[in-house]
């Protein structure tokens, strides 16, 4: 059982496990706090100081099945970067994609270098596939908080998730990408820039029109949802006929004003001090894949330093910051061997040689850490369901944590059921949603532009039939 504790553990261990506990009562309190913070973000007068920015997108229409054509999609935001070519026809899509790992020097070097890297791979992709890129509309999924002034305009508020490319914060990424494409001799027609939550929601809605929420549980954590236009005081775009706009909540920043300080531990504070975005994304830093492994590493070191485990000897291998990956928590949880030999193998790779009791301690600690993350995100989604307040709420979701950590996922689902029994919250796994959703959003933009529904001049965009 998640959160289960072993009475034989030394008190240092039980105290530590307790410090990660999120009780049902606390979950309800967190939901209330989140509601307040989200409301601040939506109000024009309070938004400048609000930590959860509730960023309005210009996405005011979901796919309706009439979108057709060929689209390019770029997906940047985690450790990988993807280029996709998506063919959309009669409510179905066919995708061809390339995936590249973003080198850390590109993530954190000069901004131009990052956009050159993107443009270079786009050029290679379009030339390899012989795509007449000039006439293919492109959707760019850029998974960072951005202010939008239109569908094809996104000004980066702040980098997150270890990205820190210089000279990009405060700038619109569309001209930056266009300039890089010019340098690399590749023609682009960027028709939409969206967050990965929004892309996932759009990819989900392409299959199931009821997807009113988008959720990413991966390297980072964030959600989007459909909000009535009247409630979004920061929205400056034209109202769509359906009278809603998708909000990129950026709820990873929940707690940045101190309102989750009772949940945070010294390990969370330590991690925050060592991140590029110090002082930001406190909620995300307790939940997302980028951080869970590091929290466990610090918690193990804490017990070693207290001489509770491993004879107080801290091996060099465990001292490497960010060296303990979140996938290890998945492996530890999935270890069904009688003697926890798989957990032992992981620990041995850090020069730790655990006794049977130490194996149990590490397993319990790991469970306490991911359980806290899962309970926190369950509170977030439950509160969004309350806001939407319809009997049934479908959440389109993607991300490595959701996909590969089934215990994390199952606990979140069962918690949501208990927290908001009034609503039937369903999950739709939108696989590759952040990429495909970029193409789907481009397709919706083209459809709206053709039918003159987007409040913008009717510009007939060509697409399709060019390969
Ligand atoms: C970013 C969000 C993004 C999330 C998931 C966060 O760090 O601020 O914009 O949606 O990660 O990728």
GROMACS .gro file of C-alpha atoms and ligand atoms in nm:
model
  479
    1UNK     CA    1   0.000   0.000   0.000
    2UNK     CA    2   0.132   0.345  -0.079
    3UNK     CA    3   0.241   0.527   0.232
    4UNK     CA    4   0.260   0.199   0.429
    5UNK     CA    5   0.513   0.223   0.709
    6UNK     CA    6   0.714  -0.034   0.883
    7UNK     CA    7   0.691  -0.012   1.261
    8UNK     CA    8   1.042  -0.156   1.292
    9UNK     CA    9   1.203   0.139   1.120
   10UNK     CA   10   1.424   0.365   1.333
   11UNK     CA   11   1.246   0.684   1.438
   12UNK     CA   12   1.465   0.895   1.204
   13UNK     CA   13   1.320   0.697   0.915
   14UNK     CA   14   0.957   0.717   1.025
   15UNK     CA   15   0.996   1.091   1.090
   16UNK     CA   16   1.142   1.139   0.744
   17UNK     CA   17   0.864   0.942   0.580
   18UNK     CA   18   0.610   1.142   0.775
   19UNK     CA   19   0.754   1.467   0.644
   20UNK     CA   20   0.639   1.365   0.293
   21UNK     CA   21   0.288   1.278   0.403
   22UNK     CA   22  -0.006   1.453   0.238
   23UNK     CA   23  -0.322   1.361   0.427
   24UNK     CA   24  -0.669   1.375   0.275
   25UNK     CA   25  -0.741   1.678   0.486
   26UNK     CA   26  -0.431   1.853   0.356
   27UNK     CA   27  -0.531   1.761   0.001
   28UNK     CA   28  -0.862   1.945   0.048
   29UNK     CA   29  -0.678   2.246   0.191
   30UNK     CA   30  -0.442   2.243  -0.106
   31UNK     CA   31  -0.741   2.243  -0.340
   32UNK     CA   32  -0.879   2.554  -0.169
   33UNK     CA   33  -0.544   2.729  -0.190
   34UNK     CA   34  -0.512   2.639  -0.558
   35UNK     CA   35  -0.857   2.780  -0.627
   36UNK     CA   36  -0.755   3.113  -0.471
   37UNK     CA   37  -0.431   3.126  -0.665
   38UNK     CA   38  -0.599   3.042  -0.996
   39UNK     CA   39  -0.860   3.312  -0.939
   40UNK     CA   40  -0.585   3.568  -0.880
   41UNK     CA   41  -0.422   3.472  -1.210
   42UNK     CA   42  -0.747   3.524  -1.399
   43UNK     CA   43  -0.811   3.874  -1.263
   44UNK     CA   44  -0.647   4.160  -1.451
   45UNK     CA   45  -0.582   4.360  -1.134
   46UNK     CA   46  -0.424   4.067  -0.947
   47UNK     CA   47  -0.247   3.890  -1.234
   48UNK     CA   48   0.076   4.096  -1.225
   49UNK     CA   49   0.153   3.970  -0.874
   50UNK     CA   50  -0.015   3.629  -0.906
   51UNK     CA   51   0.221   3.332  -0.913
   52UNK     CA   52  -0.008   3.105  -1.116
   53UNK     CA   53  -0.033   3.307  -1.435
   54UNK     CA   54  -0.337   3.137  -1.594
   55UNK     CA   55  -0.208   3.233  -1.939
   56UNK     CA   56  -0.479   3.275  -2.201
   57UNK     CA   57  -0.398   3.112  -2.532
   58UNK     CA   58  -0.562   3.212  -2.855
   59UNK     CA   59  -0.706   2.864  -2.896
   60UNK     CA   60  -1.081   2.921  -2.901
   61UNK     CA   61  -1.191   2.624  -3.105
   62UNK     CA   62  -1.140   2.250  -3.072
   63UNK     CA   63  -1.093   2.023  -3.373
   64UNK     CA   64  -1.428   1.944  -3.532
   65UNK     CA   65  -1.323   1.667  -3.769
   66UNK     CA   66  -1.327   1.884  -4.080
   67UNK     CA   67  -0.954   1.962  -4.059
   68UNK     CA   68  -0.755   1.818  -4.347
   69UNK     CA   69  -0.408   1.849  -4.489
   70UNK     CA   70  -0.038   1.816  -4.415
   71UNK     CA   71   0.120   1.992  -4.121
   72UNK     CA   72   0.461   2.022  -3.963
   73UNK     CA   73   0.503   2.018  -3.587
   74UNK     CA   74   0.800   2.105  -3.368
   75UNK     CA   75   0.800   1.996  -3.006
   76UNK     CA   76   1.049   2.149  -2.764
   77UNK     CA   77   1.028   2.141  -2.389
   78UNK     CA   78   1.184   1.837  -2.224
   79UNK     CA   79   1.503   1.647  -2.277
   80UNK     CA   80   1.400   1.562  -2.633
   81UNK     CA   81   1.315   1.770  -2.935
   82UNK     CA   82   1.086   1.632  -3.205
   83UNK     CA   83   1.008   1.722  -3.563
   84UNK     CA   84   0.689   1.576  -3.707
   85UNK     CA   85   0.506   1.563  -4.032
   86UNK     CA   86   0.138   1.495  -3.968
   87UNK     CA   87  -0.121   1.412  -4.231
   88UNK     CA   88  -0.473   1.483  -4.115
   89UNK     CA   89  -0.771   1.346  -4.298
   90UNK     CA   90  -1.129   1.281  -4.190
   91UNK     CA   91  -1.058   1.283  -3.819
   92UNK     CA   92  -0.754   1.055  -3.851
   93UNK     CA   93  -0.384   1.138  -3.844
   94UNK     CA   94  -0.068   0.975  -3.975
   95UNK     CA   95   0.263   1.081  -3.831
   96UNK     CA   96   0.622   1.060  -3.933
   97UNK     CA   97   0.873   1.192  -3.680
   98UNK     CA   98   1.233   1.233  -3.577
   99UNK     CA   99   1.342   1.264  -3.215
  100UNK     CA  100   1.667   1.424  -3.100
  101UNK     CA  101   1.816   1.465  -2.754
  102UNK     CA  102   1.887   1.828  -2.677
  103UNK     CA  103   2.248   1.863  -2.562
  104UNK     CA  104   2.275   2.049  -2.231
  105UNK     CA  105   2.510   2.308  -2.387
  106UNK     CA  106   2.233   2.389  -2.636
  107UNK     CA  107   1.971   2.412  -2.358
  108UNK     CA  108   2.182   2.657  -2.167
  109UNK     CA  109   2.391   2.832  -2.431
  110UNK     CA  110   2.309   3.142  -2.638
  111UNK     CA  111   1.945   3.164  -2.751
  112UNK     CA  112   2.043   3.183  -3.118
  113UNK     CA  113   2.225   2.854  -3.086
  114UNK     CA  114   1.909   2.685  -2.953
  115UNK     CA  115   1.694   2.817  -3.239
  116UNK     CA  116   1.967   2.731  -3.493
  117UNK     CA  117   1.962   2.377  -3.356
  118UNK     CA  118   1.586   2.357  -3.408
  119UNK     CA  119   1.604   2.509  -3.757
  120UNK     CA  120   1.890   2.282  -3.859
  121UNK     CA  121   1.695   1.969  -3.767
  122UNK     CA  122   1.383   2.102  -3.934
  123UNK     CA  123   1.589   2.165  -4.250
  124UNK     CA  124   1.731   1.811  -4.241
  125UNK     CA  125   1.386   1.662  -4.185
  126UNK     CA  126   1.213   1.853  -4.463
  127UNK     CA  127   1.492   1.786  -4.707
  128UNK     CA  128   1.507   1.413  -4.618
  129UNK     CA  129   1.132   1.377  -4.664
  130UNK     CA  130   1.135   1.597  -4.970
  131UNK     CA  131   0.870   1.820  -4.821
  132UNK     CA  132   0.786   2.141  -4.996
  133UNK     CA  133   0.795   2.312  -4.658
  134UNK     CA  134   0.694   2.652  -4.791
  135UNK     CA  135   0.333   2.550  -4.816
  136UNK     CA  136   0.303   2.338  -4.504
  137UNK     CA  137   0.169   2.522  -4.199
  138UNK     CA  138   0.368   2.458  -3.885
  139UNK     CA  139   0.253   2.424  -3.524
  140UNK     CA  140   0.526   2.484  -3.265
  141UNK     CA  141   0.477   2.324  -2.925
  142UNK     CA  142   0.697   2.528  -2.696
  143UNK     CA  143   0.648   2.393  -2.343
  144UNK     CA  144   0.731   2.691  -2.129
  145UNK     CA  145   0.518   2.971  -1.983
  146UNK     CA  146   0.444   3.228  -2.254
  147UNK     CA  147   0.226   3.536  -2.293
  148UNK     CA  148   0.038   3.524  -2.622
  149UNK     CA  149  -0.064   3.815  -2.839
  150UNK     CA  150  -0.203   3.588  -3.108
  151UNK     CA  151  -0.197   3.223  -3.204
  152UNK     CA  152   0.142   3.270  -3.370
  153UNK     CA  153   0.301   3.482  -3.101
  154UNK     CA  154   0.451   3.362  -2.771
  155UNK     CA  155   0.667   3.570  -2.541
  156UNK     CA  156   0.866   3.354  -2.302
  157UNK     CA  157   0.797   3.449  -1.940
  158UNK     CA  158   1.066   3.232  -1.785
  159UNK     CA  159   1.263   2.918  -1.864
  160UNK     CA  160   1.188   2.608  -1.657
  161UNK     CA  161   1.306   2.242  -1.642
  162UNK     CA  162   1.678   2.317  -1.666
  163UNK     CA  163   1.661   2.528  -1.982
  164UNK     CA  164   1.845   2.858  -1.958
  165UNK     CA  165   1.927   2.974  -2.312
  166UNK     CA  166   2.045   3.334  -2.296
  167UNK     CA  167   1.851   3.625  -2.439
  168UNK     CA  168   1.517   3.452  -2.490
  169UNK     CA  169   1.318   3.540  -2.178
  170UNK     CA  170   1.092   3.836  -2.250
  171UNK     CA  171   1.111   3.777  -2.628
  172UNK     CA  172   0.862   3.641  -2.879
  173UNK     CA  173   0.998   3.304  -2.988
  174UNK     CA  174   0.832   3.318  -3.331
  175UNK     CA  175   1.064   3.581  -3.485
  176UNK     CA  176   1.357   3.404  -3.317
  177UNK     CA  177   1.265   3.077  -3.485
  178UNK     CA  178   1.192   3.249  -3.817
  179UNK     CA  179   1.531   3.421  -3.813
  180UNK     CA  180   1.706   3.091  -3.740
  181UNK     CA  181   1.515   2.923  -4.023
  182UNK     CA  182   1.630   3.198  -4.257
  183UNK     CA  183   1.991   3.143  -4.146
  184UNK     CA  184   1.950   2.771  -4.215
  185UNK     CA  185   1.770   2.827  -4.542
  186UNK     CA  186   1.446   2.663  -4.448
  187UNK     CA  187   1.110   2.825  -4.522
  188UNK     CA  188   0.846   2.811  -4.250
  189UNK     CA  189   0.488   2.917  -4.209
  190UNK     CA  190   0.438   2.919  -3.830
  191UNK     CA  191   0.064   2.938  -3.771
  192UNK     CA  192   0.046   2.842  -3.402
  193UNK     CA  193   0.269   2.834  -3.094
  194UNK     CA  194   0.124   2.648  -2.799
  195UNK     CA  195   0.215   2.492  -2.468
  196UNK     CA  196   0.242   2.110  -2.440
  197UNK     CA  197  -0.064   2.094  -2.212
  198UNK     CA  198  -0.268   2.276  -2.475
  199UNK     CA  199  -0.124   2.054  -2.749
  200UNK     CA  200  -0.209   1.743  -2.549
  201UNK     CA  201  -0.560   1.872  -2.491
  202UNK     CA  202  -0.600   1.945  -2.864
  203UNK     CA  203  -0.459   1.603  -2.960
  204UNK     CA  204  -0.701   1.446  -2.710
  205UNK     CA  205  -0.994   1.652  -2.839
  206UNK     CA  206  -0.910   1.541  -3.193
  207UNK     CA  207  -1.006   1.186  -3.086
  208UNK     CA  208  -1.254   1.266  -2.813
  209UNK     CA  209  -1.427   1.602  -2.827
  210UNK     CA  210  -1.495   1.588  -2.453
  211UNK     CA  211  -1.133   1.655  -2.355
  212UNK     CA  212  -1.168   1.976  -2.158
  213UNK     CA  213  -0.843   1.945  -1.964
  214UNK     CA  214  -0.484   1.887  -2.077
  215UNK     CA  215  -0.227   1.748  -1.835
  216UNK     CA  216   0.146   1.687  -1.864
  217UNK     CA  217   0.316   1.461  -1.613
  218UNK     CA  218   0.669   1.430  -1.743
  219UNK     CA  219   0.994   1.620  -1.694
  220UNK     CA  220   0.764   1.904  -1.583
  221UNK     CA  221   0.406   1.926  -1.466
  222UNK     CA  222   0.128   2.155  -1.580
  223UNK     CA  223  -0.238   2.164  -1.687
  224UNK     CA  224  -0.465   2.350  -1.928
  225UNK     CA  225  -0.844   2.364  -1.946
  226UNK     CA  226  -1.134   2.529  -2.125
  227UNK     CA  227  -1.248   2.843  -1.947
  228UNK     CA  228  -1.544   3.067  -2.029
  229UNK     CA  229  -1.409   3.376  -2.202
  230UNK     CA  230  -1.591   3.615  -1.963
  231UNK     CA  231  -1.394   3.483  -1.667
  232UNK     CA  232  -1.058   3.547  -1.833
  233UNK     CA  233  -0.994   3.916  -1.779
  234UNK     CA  234  -0.647   3.888  -1.932
  235UNK     CA  235  -0.780   3.761  -2.266
  236UNK     CA  236  -0.751   4.022  -2.539
  237UNK     CA  237  -0.835   3.812  -2.843
  238UNK     CA  238  -1.155   3.781  -3.039
  239UNK     CA  239  -1.418   3.559  -2.882
  240UNK     CA  240  -1.473   3.242  -3.077
  241UNK     CA  241  -1.828   3.129  -3.150
  242UNK     CA  242  -1.800   2.871  -2.872
  243UNK     CA  243  -1.720   3.135  -2.612
  244UNK     CA  244  -1.429   2.959  -2.444
  245UNK     CA  245  -1.057   2.994  -2.446
  246UNK     CA  246  -0.797   2.738  -2.343
  247UNK     CA  247  -0.597   2.853  -2.043
  248UNK     CA  248  -0.241   2.735  -1.988
  249UNK     CA  249  -0.260   2.736  -1.608
  250UNK     CA  250   0.114   2.709  -1.536
  251UNK     CA  251   0.018   2.558  -1.203
  252UNK     CA  252   0.376   2.431  -1.162
  253UNK     CA  253   0.431   2.774  -1.005
  254UNK     CA  254   0.175   2.699  -0.732
  255UNK     CA  255   0.341   2.764  -0.394
  256UNK     CA  256   0.593   3.018  -0.522
  257UNK     CA  257   0.440   3.273  -0.282
  258UNK     CA  258   0.494   3.043   0.014
  259UNK     CA  259   0.145   2.895   0.028
  260UNK     CA  260   0.281   2.539   0.012
  261UNK     CA  261   0.562   2.591   0.264
  262UNK     CA  262   0.396   2.346   0.502
  263UNK     CA  263   0.428   2.074   0.237
  264UNK     CA  264   0.783   2.150   0.127
  265UNK     CA  265   1.079   1.990   0.303
  266UNK     CA  266   1.443   2.086   0.342
  267UNK     CA  267   1.517   1.861   0.042
  268UNK     CA  268   1.281   2.065  -0.178
  269UNK     CA  269   1.448   2.384  -0.061
  270UNK     CA  270   1.792   2.240  -0.128
  271UNK     CA  271   1.693   2.134  -0.480
  272UNK     CA  272   1.539   2.471  -0.551
  273UNK     CA  273   1.863   2.646  -0.457
  274UNK     CA  274   2.047   2.436  -0.714
  275UNK     CA  275   1.814   2.499  -1.007
  276UNK     CA  276   1.844   2.761  -1.281
  277UNK     CA  277   1.492   2.880  -1.199
  278UNK     CA  278   1.553   2.925  -0.828
  279UNK     CA  279   1.250   3.043  -0.628
  280UNK     CA  280   1.011   2.922  -0.899
  281UNK     CA  281   0.792   2.619  -0.979
  282UNK     CA  282   0.764   2.487  -0.622
  283UNK     CA  283   0.464   2.262  -0.693
  284UNK     CA  284   0.628   2.121  -1.006
  285UNK     CA  285   0.950   2.056  -0.815
  286UNK     CA  286   0.762   1.823  -0.575
  287UNK     CA  287   0.588   1.629  -0.853
  288UNK     CA  288   0.770   1.611  -1.183
  289UNK     CA  289   1.008   1.357  -1.331
  290UNK     CA  290   1.297   1.597  -1.334
  291UNK     CA  291   1.299   1.614  -0.954
  292UNK     CA  292   1.172   1.294  -0.783
  293UNK     CA  293   1.501   1.106  -0.825
  294UNK     CA  294   1.698   1.397  -0.683
  295UNK     CA  295   1.466   1.419  -0.382
  296UNK     CA  296   1.524   1.050  -0.307
  297UNK     CA  297   1.901   1.090  -0.345
  298UNK     CA  298   1.899   1.372  -0.090
  299UNK     CA  299   1.675   1.179   0.149
  300UNK     CA  300   1.910   0.878   0.138
  301UNK     CA  301   2.211   1.104   0.199
  302UNK     CA  302   2.028   1.258   0.494
  303UNK     CA  303   1.984   0.918   0.659
  304UNK     CA  304   2.345   0.824   0.584
  305UNK     CA  305   2.467   1.148   0.741
  306UNK     CA  306   2.258   1.070   1.048
  307UNK     CA  307   2.435   0.731   1.053
  308UNK     CA  308   2.101   0.552   1.034
  309UNK     CA  309   2.185   0.353   0.720
  310UNK     CA  310   2.492   0.220   0.536
  311UNK     CA  311   2.709   0.264   0.847
  312UNK     CA  312   2.712   0.639   0.788
  313UNK     CA  313   2.939   0.596   0.484
  314UNK     CA  314   2.847   0.815   0.187
  315UNK     CA  315   2.989   0.678  -0.140
  316UNK     CA  316   3.119   0.920  -0.399
  317UNK     CA  317   2.882   0.779  -0.661
  318UNK     CA  318   2.582   0.903  -0.464
  319UNK     CA  319   2.724   1.252  -0.430
  320UNK     CA  320   2.675   1.335  -0.797
  321UNK     CA  321   2.395   1.594  -0.816
  322UNK     CA  322   2.099   1.482  -1.031
  323UNK     CA  323   2.269   1.143  -1.065
  324UNK     CA  324   1.976   0.939  -0.927
  325UNK     CA  325   1.708   0.927  -1.197
  326UNK     CA  326   1.334   0.921  -1.139
  327UNK     CA  327   1.304   0.598  -1.340
  328UNK     CA  328   1.481   0.430  -1.045
  329UNK     CA  329   1.177   0.506  -0.828
  330UNK     CA  330   0.968   0.324  -1.089
  331UNK     CA  331   1.203   0.025  -1.088
  332UNK     CA  332   1.208   0.014  -0.707
  333UNK     CA  333   0.827   0.021  -0.695
  334UNK     CA  334   0.804  -0.248  -0.961
  335UNK     CA  335   1.050  -0.477  -0.785
  336UNK     CA  336   0.851  -0.790  -0.703
  337UNK     CA  337   1.147  -1.012  -0.621
  338UNK     CA  338   1.136  -1.179  -0.279
  339UNK     CA  339   1.471  -1.032  -0.171
  340UNK     CA  340   1.431  -0.698  -0.356
  341UNK     CA  341   1.728  -0.792  -0.572
  342UNK     CA  342   1.640  -0.534  -0.840
  343UNK     CA  343   1.642  -0.258  -0.581
  344UNK     CA  344   1.973  -0.391  -0.456
  345UNK     CA  345   2.116  -0.374  -0.807
  346UNK     CA  346   2.017  -0.009  -0.840
  347UNK     CA  347   2.173   0.077  -0.505
  348UNK     CA  348   2.487  -0.118  -0.588
  349UNK     CA  349   2.534   0.097  -0.896
  350UNK     CA  350   2.582   0.381  -0.644
  351UNK     CA  351   2.828   0.172  -0.440
  352UNK     CA  352   2.570   0.113  -0.170
  353UNK     CA  353   2.551  -0.242  -0.034
  354UNK     CA  354   2.218  -0.268   0.146
  355UNK     CA  355   2.109  -0.510   0.415
  356UNK     CA  356   1.756  -0.650   0.392
  357UNK     CA  357   1.637  -0.382   0.638
  358UNK     CA  358   1.804  -0.103   0.439
  359UNK     CA  359   1.634  -0.224   0.124
  360UNK     CA  360   1.299  -0.190   0.299
  361UNK     CA  361   1.388   0.160   0.417
  362UNK     CA  362   1.485   0.278   0.069
  363UNK     CA  363   1.168   0.131  -0.077
  364UNK     CA  364   0.950   0.302   0.183
  365UNK     CA  365   1.130   0.631   0.131
  366UNK     CA  366   1.094   0.612  -0.245
  367UNK     CA  367   0.724   0.536  -0.203
  368UNK     CA  368   0.674   0.830   0.034
  369UNK     CA  369   0.829   1.066  -0.221
  370UNK     CA  370   0.634   0.960  -0.528
  371UNK     CA  371   0.315   0.926  -0.321
  372UNK     CA  372   0.344   1.291  -0.219
  373UNK     CA  373   0.384   1.390  -0.587
  374UNK     CA  374   0.087   1.182  -0.693
  375UNK     CA  375  -0.137   1.316  -0.414
  376UNK     CA  376  -0.040   1.674  -0.496
  377UNK     CA  377  -0.126   1.640  -0.862
  378UNK     CA  378  -0.451   1.460  -0.774
  379UNK     CA  379  -0.548   1.766  -0.569
  380UNK     CA  380  -0.468   1.993  -0.864
  381UNK     CA  381  -0.677   1.800  -1.114
  382UNK     CA  382  -0.964   1.757  -0.866
  383UNK     CA  383  -0.978   2.132  -0.819
  384UNK     CA  384  -0.984   2.189  -1.195
  385UNK     CA  385  -1.273   1.939  -1.218
  386UNK     CA  386  -1.458   2.142  -0.954
  387UNK     CA  387  -1.402   2.460  -1.153
  388UNK     CA  388  -1.534   2.300  -1.469
  389UNK     CA  389  -1.825   2.166  -1.268
  390UNK     CA  390  -1.980   1.932  -1.522
  391UNK     CA  391  -2.077   1.575  -1.423
  392UNK     CA  392  -1.812   1.426  -1.645
  393UNK     CA  393  -1.466   1.571  -1.711
  394UNK     CA  394  -1.220   1.419  -1.958
  395UNK     CA  395  -0.850   1.490  -1.911
  396UNK     CA  396  -0.613   1.438  -2.204
  397UNK     CA  397  -0.278   1.344  -2.054
  398UNK     CA  398   0.074   1.264  -2.164
  399UNK     CA  399   0.425   1.253  -2.022
  400UNK     CA  400   0.677   0.992  -1.911
  401UNK     CA  401   0.564   0.987  -1.548
  402UNK     CA  402   0.205   0.915  -1.647
  403UNK     CA  403   0.303   0.664  -1.911
  404UNK     CA  404   0.572   0.466  -1.731
  405UNK     CA  405   0.492   0.497  -1.359
  406UNK     CA  406   0.167   0.310  -1.327
  407UNK     CA  407   0.156   0.319  -0.944
  408UNK     CA  408   0.189   0.698  -0.953
  409UNK     CA  409  -0.089   0.709  -1.211
  410UNK     CA  410  -0.320   0.465  -1.030
  411UNK     CA  411  -0.288   0.646  -0.698
  412UNK     CA  412  -0.365   0.978  -0.867
  413UNK     CA  413  -0.676   0.829  -1.030
  414UNK     CA  414  -0.807   0.673  -0.711
  415UNK     CA  415  -0.737   0.990  -0.510
  416UNK     CA  416  -0.930   1.201  -0.759
  417UNK     CA  417  -1.226   0.963  -0.727
  418UNK     CA  418  -1.224   1.012  -0.351
  419UNK     CA  419  -1.157   1.385  -0.354
  420UNK     CA  420  -1.432   1.476  -0.600
  421UNK     CA  421  -1.679   1.184  -0.606
  422UNK     CA  422  -1.938   1.416  -0.756
  423UNK     CA  423  -1.754   1.423  -1.088
  424UNK     CA  424  -1.662   1.141  -1.317
  425UNK     CA  425  -1.304   1.232  -1.412
  426UNK     CA  426  -1.186   1.024  -1.707
  427UNK     CA  427  -0.834   1.011  -1.847
  428UNK     CA  428  -0.750   0.988  -2.214
  429UNK     CA  429  -0.386   0.907  -2.286
  430UNK     CA  430  -0.296   1.131  -2.580
  431UNK     CA  431   0.023   0.957  -2.688
  432UNK     CA  432   0.272   1.197  -2.850
  433UNK     CA  433   0.007   1.459  -2.777
  434UNK     CA  434   0.249   1.745  -2.745
  435UNK     CA  435   0.374   1.689  -3.100
  436UNK     CA  436   0.053   1.583  -3.272
  437UNK     CA  437  -0.138   1.856  -3.087
  438UNK     CA  438   0.088   2.119  -3.245
  439UNK     CA  439  -0.016   1.991  -3.588
  440UNK     CA  440  -0.382   1.965  -3.485
  441UNK     CA  441  -0.378   2.324  -3.358
  442UNK     CA  442  -0.219   2.439  -3.685
  443UNK     CA  443  -0.494   2.251  -3.868
  444UNK     CA  444  -0.766   2.420  -3.661
  445UNK     CA  445  -0.602   2.759  -3.725
  446UNK     CA  446  -0.604   2.692  -4.099
  447UNK     CA  447  -0.967   2.578  -4.084
  448UNK     CA  448  -1.065   2.890  -3.888
  449UNK     CA  449  -0.874   3.115  -4.120
  450UNK     CA  450  -1.046   2.959  -4.421
  451UNK     CA  451  -1.386   3.005  -4.268
  452UNK     CA  452  -1.298   3.348  -4.126
  453UNK     CA  453  -1.384   3.228  -3.772
  454UNK     CA  454  -1.082   3.349  -3.585
  455UNK     CA  455  -1.157   3.717  -3.583
  456UNK     CA  456  -0.855   3.768  -3.809
  457UNK     CA  457  -0.850   3.865  -4.175
  458UNK     CA  458  -0.944   3.579  -4.400
  459UNK     CA  459  -0.611   3.462  -4.541
  460UNK     CA  460  -0.644   3.157  -4.762
  461UNK     CA  461  -0.357   2.935  -4.651
  462UNK     CA  462  -0.246   2.664  -4.886
  463UNK     CA  463  -0.181   2.329  -4.740
  464UNK     CA  464  -0.161   1.967  -4.828
  465UNK     CA  465  -0.091   1.800  -5.160
  466UNK     CA  466   0.265   1.922  -5.171
  467UNK     CA  467   0.458   1.601  -5.129
  468LIG     C1  468   0.639   2.455  -1.791
  468LIG     C2  469   0.505   2.436  -1.859
  468LIG     C3  470   0.497   2.298  -1.920
  468LIG     C4  471   0.531   2.192  -1.818
  468LIG     C5  472   0.526   2.052  -1.874
  468LIG     C6  473   0.669   2.340  -1.697
  468LIG     O1  474   0.799   2.351  -1.647
  468LIG     O2  475   0.641   2.575  -1.718
  468LIG     O3  476   0.486   2.535  -1.956
  468LIG     O4  477   0.367   2.279  -1.968
  468LIG     O5  478   0.659   2.216  -1.767
  468LIG     O6  479   0.616   2.035  -1.977
   0.00000   0.00000   0.00000
